[in-house]
Amino acid sequence: MQPLERSLRSRLERTIREAREIAEVASWAALEHLCVNRFAPLPHLSQEARELRRRLRLHGRHLGDSLNGAVDQTMERLLEEVAYEHWHRMLFARFLAENNLLIYDGVSVTLDECGELAAGRGLKNAWELAAALASEMLPQIFRAGSVVFEVPFSAEYQGKLERLVADLPKEVFHASDALGWVYQFWQAKRKDEINASEVKIGDRELSAVTQLFTEPYMVNFLLDNSLGAWWAVRRLSETDL
């Protein structure tokens, strides 16, 4: 596997930045509709939606969102997680599918085939089935039981995110460093905002400004000049050196 070519890396960055914008708008719309930020639900919510709202509010407080007096609850951390997890699940599913790692009954399947098979498993779409299959292999990444995946995105926003995933060239998913860049590009907008604000870096800002992808050549350089140098001094003779 080869690293991403420069033009593909630029295209991936544009896609990830756009995806974060769309996913956060979609998350806000869905959470606001569920009245997660309100002290009490509005009459339009069904009993099922009210139960989902209660669980989302609890999860938000677990993440660090706080009650605003006795009326509302903040949603900043919950919104970030919902947006990230929904997009991450979709993108990672295509990574697995393009590398023949989505396995259904012992056979690798495509995302299109997941769409055809989803109803038979009682799931809504290809992404839910892909996540279910992937969670069997990578349960810590695809947390199928997480309440954030129960947040429904509107068809408009879901369609935009699906098109972004589908429009990425296959070469992106066969590159050795694509996933590393994905995580850095997702944080790019937040990093720009923090740097522009010139605020003191705290725990909320630390990950966005420090979680940078280290390219393979730099990993090799650091390894050769740290562990490699340590090993050479202890194992090689003066003649070898």
JSON list of C-alpha atoms in Angstrom, two decimals:
[
{"chain": "A", "resi": 1, "resn": "MET", "atom": "CA", "xyz": [0.00, 0.00, 0.00]},
{"chain": "A", "resi": 2, "resn": "GLN", "atom": "CA", "xyz": [1.29, 3.43, -1.00]},
{"chain": "A", "resi": 3, "resn": "PRO", "atom": "CA", "xyz": [0.76, 6.78, 0.78]},
{"chain": "A", "resi": 4, "resn": "LEU", "atom": "CA", "xyz": [-1.88, 9.17, -0.51]},
{"chain": "A", "resi": 5, "resn": "GLU", "atom": "CA", "xyz": [-0.85, 11.15, -3.57]},
{"chain": "A", "resi": 6, "resn": "ARG", "atom": "CA", "xyz": [-0.98, 14.91, -2.90]},
{"chain": "A", "resi": 7, "resn": "SER", "atom": "CA", "xyz": [-4.07, 15.66, -5.00]},
{"chain": "A", "resi": 8, "resn": "LEU", "atom": "CA", "xyz": [-5.98, 12.79, -3.35]},
{"chain": "A", "resi": 9, "resn": "ARG", "atom": "CA", "xyz": [-4.96, 14.06, 0.07]},
{"chain": "A", "resi": 10, "resn": "SER", "atom": "CA", "xyz": [-6.32, 17.51, -0.77]},
{"chain": "A", "resi": 11, "resn": "ARG", "atom": "CA", "xyz": [-9.56, 16.00, -1.99]},
{"chain": "A", "resi": 12, "resn": "LEU", "atom": "CA", "xyz": [-9.89, 13.92, 1.16]},
{"chain": "A", "resi": 13, "resn": "GLU", "atom": "CA", "xyz": [-9.33, 17.01, 3.30]},
{"chain": "A", "resi": 14, "resn": "ARG", "atom": "CA", "xyz": [-12.06, 18.95, 1.48]},
{"chain": "A", "resi": 15, "resn": "THR", "atom": "CA", "xyz": [-14.44, 16.02, 1.88]},
{"chain": "A", "resi": 16, "resn": "ILE", "atom": "CA", "xyz": [-13.77, 15.59, 5.60]},
{"chain": "A", "resi": 17, "resn": "ARG", "atom": "CA", "xyz": [-14.12, 19.30, 6.31]},
{"chain": "A", "resi": 18, "resn": "GLU", "atom": "CA", "xyz": [-17.42, 19.42, 4.42]},
{"chain": "A", "resi": 19, "resn": "ALA", "atom": "CA", "xyz": [-18.61, 16.25, 6.14]},
{"chain": "A", "resi": 20, "resn": "ARG", "atom": "CA", "xyz": [-18.03, 17.74, 9.58]},
{"chain": "A", "resi": 21, "resn": "GLU", "atom": "CA", "xyz": [-20.06, 20.83, 8.69]},
{"chain": "A", "resi": 22, "resn": "ILE", "atom": "CA", "xyz": [-22.96, 18.72, 7.42]},
{"chain": "A", "resi": 23, "resn": "ALA", "atom": "CA", "xyz": [-22.82, 16.17, 10.25]},
{"chain": "A", "resi": 24, "resn": "GLU", "atom": "CA", "xyz": [-22.85, 18.85, 12.93]},
{"chain": "A", "resi": 25, "resn": "VAL", "atom": "CA", "xyz": [-25.81, 20.66, 11.36]},
{"chain": "A", "resi": 26, "resn": "ALA", "atom": "CA", "xyz": [-27.61, 17.31, 11.04]},
{"chain": "A", "resi": 27, "resn": "SER", "atom": "CA", "xyz": [-26.84, 16.46, 14.66]},
{"chain": "A", "resi": 28, "resn": "TRP", "atom": "CA", "xyz": [-28.06, 19.82, 15.94]},
{"chain": "A", "resi": 29, "resn": "ALA", "atom": "CA", "xyz": [-31.31, 19.54, 13.99]},
{"chain": "A", "resi": 30, "resn": "ALA", "atom": "CA", "xyz": [-31.95, 16.01, 15.24]},
{"chain": "A", "resi": 31, "resn": "LEU", "atom": "CA", "xyz": [-31.08, 16.71, 18.87]},
{"chain": "A", "resi": 32, "resn": "GLU", "atom": "CA", "xyz": [-33.11, 19.92, 18.92]},
{"chain": "A", "resi": 33, "resn": "HIS", "atom": "CA", "xyz": [-36.10, 18.09, 17.43]},
{"chain": "A", "resi": 34, "resn": "LEU", "atom": "CA", "xyz": [-35.81, 15.59, 20.29]},
{"chain": "A", "resi": 35, "resn": "CYS", "atom": "CA", "xyz": [-35.68, 18.50, 22.77]},
{"chain": "A", "resi": 36, "resn": "VAL", "atom": "CA", "xyz": [-32.44, 17.21, 24.26]},
{"chain": "A", "resi": 37, "resn": "ASN", "atom": "CA", "xyz": [-31.45, 20.75, 25.22]},
{"chain": "A", "resi": 38, "resn": "ARG", "atom": "CA", "xyz": [-34.81, 21.53, 26.84]},
{"chain": "A", "resi": 39, "resn": "PHE", "atom": "CA", "xyz": [-35.87, 20.94, 30.42]},
{"chain": "A", "resi": 40, "resn": "ALA", "atom": "CA", "xyz": [-39.07, 19.23, 29.25]},
{"chain": "A", "resi": 41, "resn": "PRO", "atom": "CA", "xyz": [-40.08, 17.57, 25.97]},
{"chain": "A", "resi": 42, "resn": "LEU", "atom": "CA", "xyz": [-42.56, 19.23, 23.64]},
{"chain": "A", "resi": 43, "resn": "PRO", "atom": "CA", "xyz": [-45.97, 17.61, 23.04]},
{"chain": "A", "resi": 44, "resn": "HIS", "atom": "CA", "xyz": [-45.08, 16.37, 19.54]},
{"chain": "A", "resi": 45, "resn": "LEU", "atom": "CA", "xyz": [-42.66, 13.73, 20.87]},
{"chain": "A", "resi": 46, "resn": "SER", "atom": "CA", "xyz": [-43.87, 10.14, 21.05]},
{"chain": "A", "resi": 47, "resn": "GLN", "atom": "CA", "xyz": [-43.21, 8.01, 24.12]},
{"chain": "A", "resi": 48, "resn": "GLU", "atom": "CA", "xyz": [-40.39, 6.26, 22.26]},
{"chain": "A", "resi": 49, "resn": "ALA", "atom": "CA", "xyz": [-38.81, 9.59, 21.33]},
{"chain": "A", "resi": 50, "resn": "ARG", "atom": "CA", "xyz": [-39.11, 10.79, 24.94]},
{"chain": "A", "resi": 51, "resn": "GLU", "atom": "CA", "xyz": [-37.23, 7.73, 26.14]},
{"chain": "A", "resi": 52, "resn": "LEU", "atom": "CA", "xyz": [-34.51, 8.33, 23.56]},
{"chain": "A", "resi": 53, "resn": "ARG", "atom": "CA", "xyz": [-34.32, 11.97, 24.67]},
{"chain": "A", "resi": 54, "resn": "ARG", "atom": "CA", "xyz": [-33.87, 10.90, 28.30]},
{"chain": "A", "resi": 55, "resn": "ARG", "atom": "CA", "xyz": [-31.03, 8.53, 27.42]},
{"chain": "A", "resi": 56, "resn": "LEU", "atom": "CA", "xyz": [-29.33, 11.13, 25.24]},
{"chain": "A", "resi": 57, "resn": "ARG", "atom": "CA", "xyz": [-29.47, 13.71, 28.02]},
{"chain": "A", "resi": 58, "resn": "LEU", "atom": "CA", "xyz": [-27.89, 11.23, 30.43]},
{"chain": "A", "resi": 59, "resn": "HIS", "atom": "CA", "xyz": [-25.21, 10.38, 27.90]},
{"chain": "A", "resi": 60, "resn": "GLY", "atom": "CA", "xyz": [-24.54, 14.07, 27.29]},
{"chain": "A", "resi": 61, "resn": "ARG", "atom": "CA", "xyz": [-23.99, 14.69, 31.00]},
{"chain": "A", "resi": 62, "resn": "HIS", "atom": "CA", "xyz": [-21.71, 11.67, 31.12]},
{"chain": "A", "resi": 63, "resn": "LEU", "atom": "CA", "xyz": [-19.64, 13.29, 28.34]},
{"chain": "A", "resi": 64, "resn": "GLY", "atom": "CA", "xyz": [-19.48, 16.57, 30.26]},
{"chain": "A", "resi": 65, "resn": "ASP", "atom": "CA", "xyz": [-22.47, 18.59, 29.08]},
{"chain": "A", "resi": 66, "resn": "SER", "atom": "CA", "xyz": [-24.07, 20.47, 31.94]},
{"chain": "A", "resi": 67, "resn": "LEU", "atom": "CA", "xyz": [-27.45, 21.67, 33.10]},
{"chain": "A", "resi": 68, "resn": "ASN", "atom": "CA", "xyz": [-27.94, 25.38, 32.49]},
{"chain": "A", "resi": 69, "resn": "GLY", "atom": "CA", "xyz": [-29.63, 26.37, 35.71]},
{"chain": "A", "resi": 70, "resn": "ALA", "atom": "CA", "xyz": [-32.83, 24.39, 36.16]},
{"chain": "A", "resi": 71, "resn": "VAL", "atom": "CA", "xyz": [-34.06, 24.87, 32.60]},
{"chain": "A", "resi": 72, "resn": "ASP", "atom": "CA", "xyz": [-31.86, 23.68, 29.76]},
{"chain": "A", "resi": 73, "resn": "GLN", "atom": "CA", "xyz": [-28.91, 21.38, 29.13]},
{"chain": "A", "resi": 74, "resn": "THR", "atom": "CA", "xyz": [-25.92, 22.14, 26.95]},
{"chain": "A", "resi": 75, "resn": "MET", "atom": "CA", "xyz": [-25.31, 19.83, 23.98]},
{"chain": "A", "resi": 76, "resn": "GLU", "atom": "CA", "xyz": [-21.78, 20.71, 22.83]},
{"chain": "A", "resi": 77, "resn": "ARG", "atom": "CA", "xyz": [-20.09, 17.44, 23.68]},
{"chain": "A", "resi": 78, "resn": "LEU", "atom": "CA", "xyz": [-23.04, 15.27, 22.73]},
{"chain": "A", "resi": 79, "resn": "LEU", "atom": "CA", "xyz": [-23.37, 17.03, 19.38]},
{"chain": "A", "resi": 80, "resn": "GLU", "atom": "CA", "xyz": [-19.68, 16.49, 18.63]},
{"chain": "A", "resi": 81, "resn": "GLU", "atom": "CA", "xyz": [-19.94, 12.78, 19.40]},
{"chain": "A", "resi": 82, "resn": "VAL", "atom": "CA", "xyz": [-23.11, 12.24, 17.37]},
{"chain": "A", "resi": 83, "resn": "ALA", "atom": "CA", "xyz": [-21.64, 14.02, 14.33]},
{"chain": "A", "resi": 84, "resn": "TYR", "atom": "CA", "xyz": [-18.30, 12.23, 14.54]},
{"chain": "A", "resi": 85, "resn": "GLU", "atom": "CA", "xyz": [-19.66, 8.74, 15.18]},
{"chain": "A", "resi": 86, "resn": "HIS", "atom": "CA", "xyz": [-22.22, 8.86, 12.36]},
{"chain": "A", "resi": 87, "resn": "TRP", "atom": "CA", "xyz": [-19.67, 10.06, 9.80]},
{"chain": "A", "resi": 88, "resn": "HIS", "atom": "CA", "xyz": [-16.91, 7.80, 11.08]},
{"chain": "A", "resi": 89, "resn": "ARG", "atom": "CA", "xyz": [-19.15, 4.75, 10.83]},
{"chain": "A", "resi": 90, "resn": "MET", "atom": "CA", "xyz": [-20.00, 5.52, 7.21]},
{"chain": "A", "resi": 91, "resn": "LEU", "atom": "CA", "xyz": [-16.45, 6.27, 6.10]},
{"chain": "A", "resi": 92, "resn": "PHE", "atom": "CA", "xyz": [-14.89, 3.32, 7.92]},
{"chain": "A", "resi": 93, "resn": "ALA", "atom": "CA", "xyz": [-17.52, 1.01, 6.48]},
{"chain": "A", "resi": 94, "resn": "ARG", "atom": "CA", "xyz": [-16.35, 1.92, 2.99]},
{"chain": "A", "resi": 95, "resn": "PHE", "atom": "CA", "xyz": [-12.71, 1.40, 4.02]},
{"chain": "A", "resi": 96, "resn": "LEU", "atom": "CA", "xyz": [-13.61, -2.13, 5.09]},
{"chain": "A", "resi": 97, "resn": "ALA", "atom": "CA", "xyz": [-15.76, -2.83, 2.03]},
{"chain": "A", "resi": 98, "resn": "GLU", "atom": "CA", "xyz": [-13.12, -1.60, -0.43]},
{"chain": "A", "resi": 99, "resn": "ASN", "atom": "CA", "xyz": [-10.60, -3.95, 1.19]},
{"chain": "A", "resi": 100, "resn": "ASN", "atom": "CA", "xyz": [-12.97, -6.97, 1.22]},
{"chain": "A", "resi": 101, "resn": "LEU", "atom": "CA", "xyz": [-13.20, -6.92, 5.01]},
{"chain": "A", "resi": 102, "resn": "LEU", "atom": "CA", "xyz": [-16.98, -6.65, 5.43]},
{"chain": "A", "resi": 103, "resn": "ILE", "atom": "CA", "xyz": [-17.92, -10.28, 6.00]},
{"chain": "A", "resi": 104, "resn": "TYR", "atom": "CA", "xyz": [-21.49, -11.60, 5.82]},
{"chain": "A", "resi": 105, "resn": "ASP", "atom": "CA", "xyz": [-21.95, -15.33, 6.43]},
{"chain": "A", "resi": 106, "resn": "GLY", "atom": "CA", "xyz": [-18.29, -15.95, 5.61]},
{"chain": "A", "resi": 107, "resn": "VAL", "atom": "CA", "xyz": [-18.32, -13.96, 2.34]},
{"chain": "A", "resi": 108, "resn": "SER", "atom": "CA", "xyz": [-17.08, -10.39, 1.76]},
{"chain": "A", "resi": 109, "resn": "VAL", "atom": "CA", "xyz": [-19.84, -8.00, 0.70]},
{"chain": "A", "resi": 110, "resn": "THR", "atom": "CA", "xyz": [-20.01, -4.52, -0.82]},
{"chain": "A", "resi": 111, "resn": "LEU", "atom": "CA", "xyz": [-21.98, -1.58, 0.56]},
{"chain": "A", "resi": 112, "resn": "ASP", "atom": "CA", "xyz": [-24.53, -2.02, -2.21]},
{"chain": "A", "resi": 113, "resn": "GLU", "atom": "CA", "xyz": [-25.01, -5.63, -1.12]},
{"chain": "A", "resi": 114, "resn": "CYS", "atom": "CA", "xyz": [-25.33, -4.47, 2.49]},
{"chain": "A", "resi": 115, "resn": "GLY", "atom": "CA", "xyz": [-28.20, -2.26, 1.34]},
{"chain": "A", "resi": 116, "resn": "GLU", "atom": "CA", "xyz": [-29.95, -5.26, -0.20]},
{"chain": "A", "resi": 117, "resn": "LEU", "atom": "CA", "xyz": [-29.39, -7.45, 2.85]},
{"chain": "A", "resi": 118, "resn": "ALA", "atom": "CA", "xyz": [-30.19, -4.90, 5.59]},
{"chain": "A", "resi": 119, "resn": "ALA", "atom": "CA", "xyz": [-33.96, -5.45, 5.65]},
{"chain": "A", "resi": 120, "resn": "GLY", "atom": "CA", "xyz": [-33.47, -9.17, 6.21]},
{"chain": "A", "resi": 121, "resn": "ARG", "atom": "CA", "xyz": [-31.62, -8.35, 9.42]},
{"chain": "A", "resi": 122, "resn": "GLY", "atom": "CA", "xyz": [-34.26, -5.85, 10.53]},
{"chain": "A", "resi": 123, "resn": "LEU", "atom": "CA", "xyz": [-31.96, -2.89, 9.87]},
{"chain": "A", "resi": 124, "resn": "LYS", "atom": "CA", "xyz": [-32.75, 0.39, 8.13]},
{"chain": "A", "resi": 125, "resn": "ASN", "atom": "CA", "xyz": [-29.93, 0.75, 5.62]},
{"chain": "A", "resi": 126, "resn": "ALA", "atom": "CA", "xyz": [-26.53, -0.38, 4.37]},
{"chain": "A", "resi": 127, "resn": "TRP", "atom": "CA", "xyz": [-24.67, 1.63, 7.00]},
{"chain": "A", "resi": 128, "resn": "GLU", "atom": "CA", "xyz": [-26.41, -0.09, 9.90]},
{"chain": "A", "resi": 129, "resn": "LEU", "atom": "CA", "xyz": [-25.65, -3.53, 8.50]},
{"chain": "A", "resi": 130, "resn": "ALA", "atom": "CA", "xyz": [-22.06, -2.58, 7.69]},
{"chain": "A", "resi": 131, "resn": "ALA", "atom": "CA", "xyz": [-21.63, -1.35, 11.27]},
{"chain": "A", "resi": 132, "resn": "ALA", "atom": "CA", "xyz": [-23.14, -4.56, 12.66]},
{"chain": "A", "resi": 133, "resn": "LEU", "atom": "CA", "xyz": [-20.76, -6.68, 10.58]},
{"chain": "A", "resi": 134, "resn": "ALA", "atom": "CA", "xyz": [-17.78, -4.51, 11.47]},
{"chain": "A", "resi": 135, "resn": "SER", "atom": "CA", "xyz": [-18.60, -4.54, 15.19]},
{"chain": "A", "resi": 136, "resn": "GLU", "atom": "CA", "xyz": [-18.08, -8.29, 15.21]},
{"chain": "A", "resi": 137, "resn": "MET", "atom": "CA", "xyz": [-14.46, -7.64, 14.16]},
{"chain": "A", "resi": 138, "resn": "LEU", "atom": "CA", "xyz": [-13.82, -4.25, 15.79]},
{"chain": "A", "resi": 139, "resn": "PRO", "atom": "CA", "xyz": [-16.20, -3.84, 18.74]},
{"chain": "A", "resi": 140, "resn": "GLN", "atom": "CA", "xyz": [-14.25, -0.95, 20.27]},
{"chain": "A", "resi": 141, "resn": "ILE", "atom": "CA", "xyz": [-14.57, 1.11, 17.07]},
{"chain": "A", "resi": 142, "resn": "PHE", "atom": "CA", "xyz": [-18.07, 0.15, 15.95]},
{"chain": "A", "resi": 143, "resn": "ARG", "atom": "CA", "xyz": [-20.02, 0.43, 19.17]},
{"chain": "A", "resi": 144, "resn": "ALA", "atom": "CA", "xyz": [-23.27, -0.87, 17.75]},
{"chain": "A", "resi": 145, "resn": "GLY", "atom": "CA", "xyz": [-25.16, -0.40, 21.02]},
{"chain": "A", "resi": 146, "resn": "SER", "atom": "CA", "xyz": [-24.29, 3.26, 21.53]},
{"chain": "A", "resi": 147, "resn": "VAL", "atom": "CA", "xyz": [-27.28, 5.59, 21.93]},
{"chain": "A", "resi": 148, "resn": "VAL", "atom": "CA", "xyz": [-25.72, 8.13, 19.54]},
{"chain": "A", "resi": 149, "resn": "PHE", "atom": "CA", "xyz": [-26.51, 5.83, 16.60]},
{"chain": "A", "resi": 150, "resn": "GLU", "atom": "CA", "xyz": [-30.20, 5.99, 17.49]},
{"chain": "A", "resi": 151, "resn": "VAL", "atom": "CA", "xyz": [-30.25, 9.70, 16.64]},
{"chain": "A", "resi": 152, "resn": "PRO", "atom": "CA", "xyz": [-32.00, 9.90, 13.26]},
{"chain": "A", "resi": 153, "resn": "PHE", "atom": "CA", "xyz": [-30.52, 12.24, 10.65]},
{"chain": "A", "resi": 154, "resn": "SER", "atom": "CA", "xyz": [-33.00, 13.71, 8.19]},
{"chain": "A", "resi": 155, "resn": "ALA", "atom": "CA", "xyz": [-32.97, 12.26, 4.67]},
{"chain": "A", "resi": 156, "resn": "GLU", "atom": "CA", "xyz": [-31.49, 15.51, 3.33]},
{"chain": "A", "resi": 157, "resn": "TYR", "atom": "CA", "xyz": [-28.39, 15.43, 5.50]},
{"chain": "A", "resi": 158, "resn": "GLN", "atom": "CA", "xyz": [-28.01, 11.65, 5.37]},
{"chain": "A", "resi": 159, "resn": "GLY", "atom": "CA", "xyz": [-28.07, 11.81, 1.58]},
{"chain": "A", "resi": 160, "resn": "LYS", "atom": "CA", "xyz": [-25.37, 14.50, 1.50]},
{"chain": "A", "resi": 161, "resn": "LEU", "atom": "CA", "xyz": [-23.08, 12.44, 3.74]},
{"chain": "A", "resi": 162, "resn": "GLU", "atom": "CA", "xyz": [-23.64, 9.30, 1.69]},
{"chain": "A", "resi": 163, "resn": "ARG", "atom": "CA", "xyz": [-22.74, 11.16, -1.51]},
{"chain": "A", "resi": 164, "resn": "LEU", "atom": "CA", "xyz": [-19.53, 12.45, 0.06]},
{"chain": "A", "resi": 165, "resn": "VAL", "atom": "CA", "xyz": [-18.51, 8.88, 0.96]},
{"chain": "A", "resi": 166, "resn": "ALA", "atom": "CA", "xyz": [-19.49, 7.50, -2.45]},
{"chain": "A", "resi": 167, "resn": "ASP", "atom": "CA", "xyz": [-17.68, 10.23, -4.42]},
{"chain": "A", "resi": 168, "resn": "LEU", "atom": "CA", "xyz": [-14.27, 9.56, -2.87]},
{"chain": "A", "resi": 169, "resn": "PRO", "atom": "CA", "xyz": [-12.00, 7.65, -5.33]},
{"chain": "A", "resi": 170, "resn": "LYS", "atom": "CA", "xyz": [-11.19, 4.03, -4.53]},
{"chain": "A", "resi": 171, "resn": "GLU", "atom": "CA", "xyz": [-7.50, 4.91, -4.34]},
{"chain": "A", "resi": 172, "resn": "VAL", "atom": "CA", "xyz": [-8.16, 6.77, -1.08]},
{"chain": "A", "resi": 173, "resn": "PHE", "atom": "CA", "xyz": [-9.29, 3.56, 0.59]},
{"chain": "A", "resi": 174, "resn": "HIS", "atom": "CA", "xyz": [-6.25, 1.62, -0.58]},
{"chain": "A", "resi": 175, "resn": "ALA", "atom": "CA", "xyz": [-3.67, 4.14, 0.68]},
{"chain": "A", "resi": 176, "resn": "SER", "atom": "CA", "xyz": [-1.55, 3.25, 3.68]},
{"chain": "A", "resi": 177, "resn": "ASP", "atom": "CA", "xyz": [-1.99, 6.59, 5.43]},
{"chain": "A", "resi": 178, "resn": "ALA", "atom": "CA", "xyz": [-5.54, 7.65, 4.53]},
{"chain": "A", "resi": 179, "resn": "LEU", "atom": "CA", "xyz": [-7.08, 6.86, 7.92]},
{"chain": "A", "resi": 180, "resn": "GLY", "atom": "CA", "xyz": [-4.37, 8.83, 9.69]},
{"chain": "A", "resi": 181, "resn": "TRP", "atom": "CA", "xyz": [-5.16, 11.90, 7.63]},
{"chain": "A", "resi": 182, "resn": "VAL", "atom": "CA", "xyz": [-8.89, 11.44, 8.21]},
{"chain": "A", "resi": 183, "resn": "TYR", "atom": "CA", "xyz": [-8.58, 12.05, 11.95]},
{"chain": "A", "resi": 184, "resn": "GLN", "atom": "CA", "xyz": [-6.38, 15.11, 11.47]},
{"chain": "A", "resi": 185, "resn": "PHE", "atom": "CA", "xyz": [-8.67, 16.62, 8.84]},
{"chain": "A", "resi": 186, "resn": "TRP", "atom": "CA", "xyz": [-11.71, 16.12, 11.07]},
{"chain": "A", "resi": 187, "resn": "GLN", "atom": "CA", "xyz": [-10.05, 18.28, 13.74]},
{"chain": "A", "resi": 188, "resn": "ALA", "atom": "CA", "xyz": [-8.86, 20.94, 11.26]},
{"chain": "A", "resi": 189, "resn": "LYS", "atom": "CA", "xyz": [-11.86, 23.27, 11.62]},
{"chain": "A", "resi": 190, "resn": "ARG", "atom": "CA", "xyz": [-11.78, 23.12, 15.42]},
{"chain": "A", "resi": 191, "resn": "LYS", "atom": "CA", "xyz": [-8.01, 23.70, 15.42]},
{"chain": "A", "resi": 192, "resn": "ASP", "atom": "CA", "xyz": [-8.42, 26.79, 13.22]},
{"chain": "A", "resi": 193, "resn": "GLU", "atom": "CA", "xyz": [-11.10, 28.16, 15.54]},
{"chain": "A", "resi": 194, "resn": "ILE", "atom": "CA", "xyz": [-8.94, 27.65, 18.65]},
{"chain": "A", "resi": 195, "resn": "ASN", "atom": "CA", "xyz": [-5.86, 29.22, 17.07]},
{"chain": "A", "resi": 196, "resn": "ALA", "atom": "CA", "xyz": [-7.89, 32.22, 15.88]},
{"chain": "A", "resi": 197, "resn": "SER", "atom": "CA", "xyz": [-9.44, 32.74, 19.32]},
{"chain": "A", "resi": 198, "resn": "GLU", "atom": "CA", "xyz": [-6.03, 32.75, 21.08]},
{"chain": "A", "resi": 199, "resn": "VAL", "atom": "CA", "xyz": [-7.63, 31.21, 24.16]},
{"chain": "A", "resi": 200, "resn": "LYS", "atom": "CA", "xyz": [-5.58, 29.39, 26.76]},
{"chain": "A", "resi": 201, "resn": "ILE", "atom": "CA", "xyz": [-5.32, 25.72, 25.82]},
{"chain": "A", "resi": 202, "resn": "GLY", "atom": "CA", "xyz": [-7.30, 23.55, 28.21]},
{"chain": "A", "resi": 203, "resn": "ASP", "atom": "CA", "xyz": [-8.59, 19.99, 28.18]},
{"chain": "A", "resi": 204, "resn": "ARG", "atom": "CA", "xyz": [-11.35, 20.89, 25.69]},
{"chain": "A", "resi": 205, "resn": "GLU", "atom": "CA", "xyz": [-8.86, 22.38, 23.23]},
{"chain": "A", "resi": 206, "resn": "LEU", "atom": "CA", "xyz": [-5.89, 20.06, 23.69]},
{"chain": "A", "resi": 207, "resn": "SER", "atom": "CA", "xyz": [-6.86, 17.21, 21.36]},
{"chain": "A", "resi": 208, "resn": "ALA", "atom": "CA", "xyz": [-7.78, 19.48, 18.44]},
{"chain": "A", "resi": 209, "resn": "VAL", "atom": "CA", "xyz": [-4.45, 21.29, 18.44]},
{"chain": "A", "resi": 210, "resn": "THR", "atom": "CA", "xyz": [-2.15, 18.36, 19.25]},
{"chain": "A", "resi": 211, "resn": "GLN", "atom": "CA", "xyz": [-3.61, 15.28, 17.53]},
{"chain": "A", "resi": 212, "resn": "LEU", "atom": "CA", "xyz": [-1.65, 15.47, 14.29]},
{"chain": "A", "resi": 213, "resn": "PHE", "atom": "CA", "xyz": [-0.95, 12.62, 11.92]},
{"chain": "A", "resi": 214, "resn": "THR", "atom": "CA", "xyz": [2.72, 11.67, 11.78]},
{"chain": "A", "resi": 215, "resn": "GLU", "atom": "CA", "xyz": [3.73, 10.59, 8.29]},
{"chain": "A", "resi": 216, "resn": "PRO", "atom": "CA", "xyz": [5.66, 7.32, 7.86]},
{"chain": "A", "resi": 217, "resn": "TYR", "atom": "CA", "xyz": [8.94, 9.00, 6.90]},
{"chain": "A", "resi": 218, "resn": "MET", "atom": "CA", "xyz": [8.89, 10.97, 10.16]},
{"chain": "A", "resi": 219, "resn": "VAL", "atom": "CA", "xyz": [8.08, 7.84, 12.19]},
{"chain": "A", "resi": 220, "resn": "ASN", "atom": "CA", "xyz": [11.09, 6.12, 10.63]},
{"chain": "A", "resi": 221, "resn": "PHE", "atom": "CA", "xyz": [13.30, 9.14, 11.26]},
{"chain": "A", "resi": 222, "resn": "LEU", "atom": "CA", "xyz": [12.32, 9.32, 14.93]},
{"chain": "A", "resi": 223, "resn": "LEU", "atom": "CA", "xyz": [12.69, 5.56, 15.37]},
{"chain": "A", "resi": 224, "resn": "ASP", "atom": "CA", "xyz": [16.11, 5.40, 13.71]},
{"chain": "A", "resi": 225, "resn": "ASN", "atom": "CA", "xyz": [17.44, 8.31, 15.73]},
{"chain": "A", "resi": 226, "resn": "SER", "atom": "CA", "xyz": [16.09, 7.24, 19.12]},
{"chain": "A", "resi": 227, "resn": "LEU", "atom": "CA", "xyz": [15.65, 3.49, 19.56]},
{"chain": "A", "resi": 228, "resn": "GLY", "atom": "CA", "xyz": [17.93, 2.80, 16.60]},
{"chain": "A", "resi": 229, "resn": "ALA", "atom": "CA", "xyz": [20.74, 4.90, 18.06]},
{"chain": "A", "resi": 230, "resn": "TRP", "atom": "CA", "xyz": [20.27, 3.33, 21.49]},
{"chain": "A", "resi": 231, "resn": "TRP", "atom": "CA", "xyz": [20.50, -0.18, 19.99]},
{"chain": "A", "resi": 232, "resn": "ALA", "atom": "CA", "xyz": [23.54, 0.68, 17.84]},
{"chain": "A", "resi": 233, "resn": "VAL", "atom": "CA", "xyz": [25.59, 1.97, 20.77]},
{"chain": "A", "resi": 234, "resn": "ARG", "atom": "CA", "xyz": [24.91, -1.22, 22.78]},
{"chain": "A", "resi": 235, "resn": "ARG", "atom": "CA", "xyz": [25.18, -3.84, 20.05]},
{"chain": "A", "resi": 236, "resn": "LEU", "atom": "CA", "xyz": [27.60, -2.59, 17.40]},
{"chain": "A", "resi": 237, "resn": "SER", "atom": "CA", "xyz": [31.36, -2.50, 17.65]},
{"chain": "A", "resi": 238, "resn": "GLU", "atom": "CA", "xyz": [33.52, 0.50, 16.96]},
{"chain": "A", "resi": 239, "resn": "THR", "atom": "CA", "xyz": [34.31, -1.01, 13.56]},
{"chain": "A", "resi": 240, "resn": "ASP", "atom": "CA", "xyz": [30.60, -1.42, 12.79]},
{"chain": "A", "resi": 241, "resn": "LEU", "atom": "CA", "xyz": [29.93, 2.15, 13.81]}
]
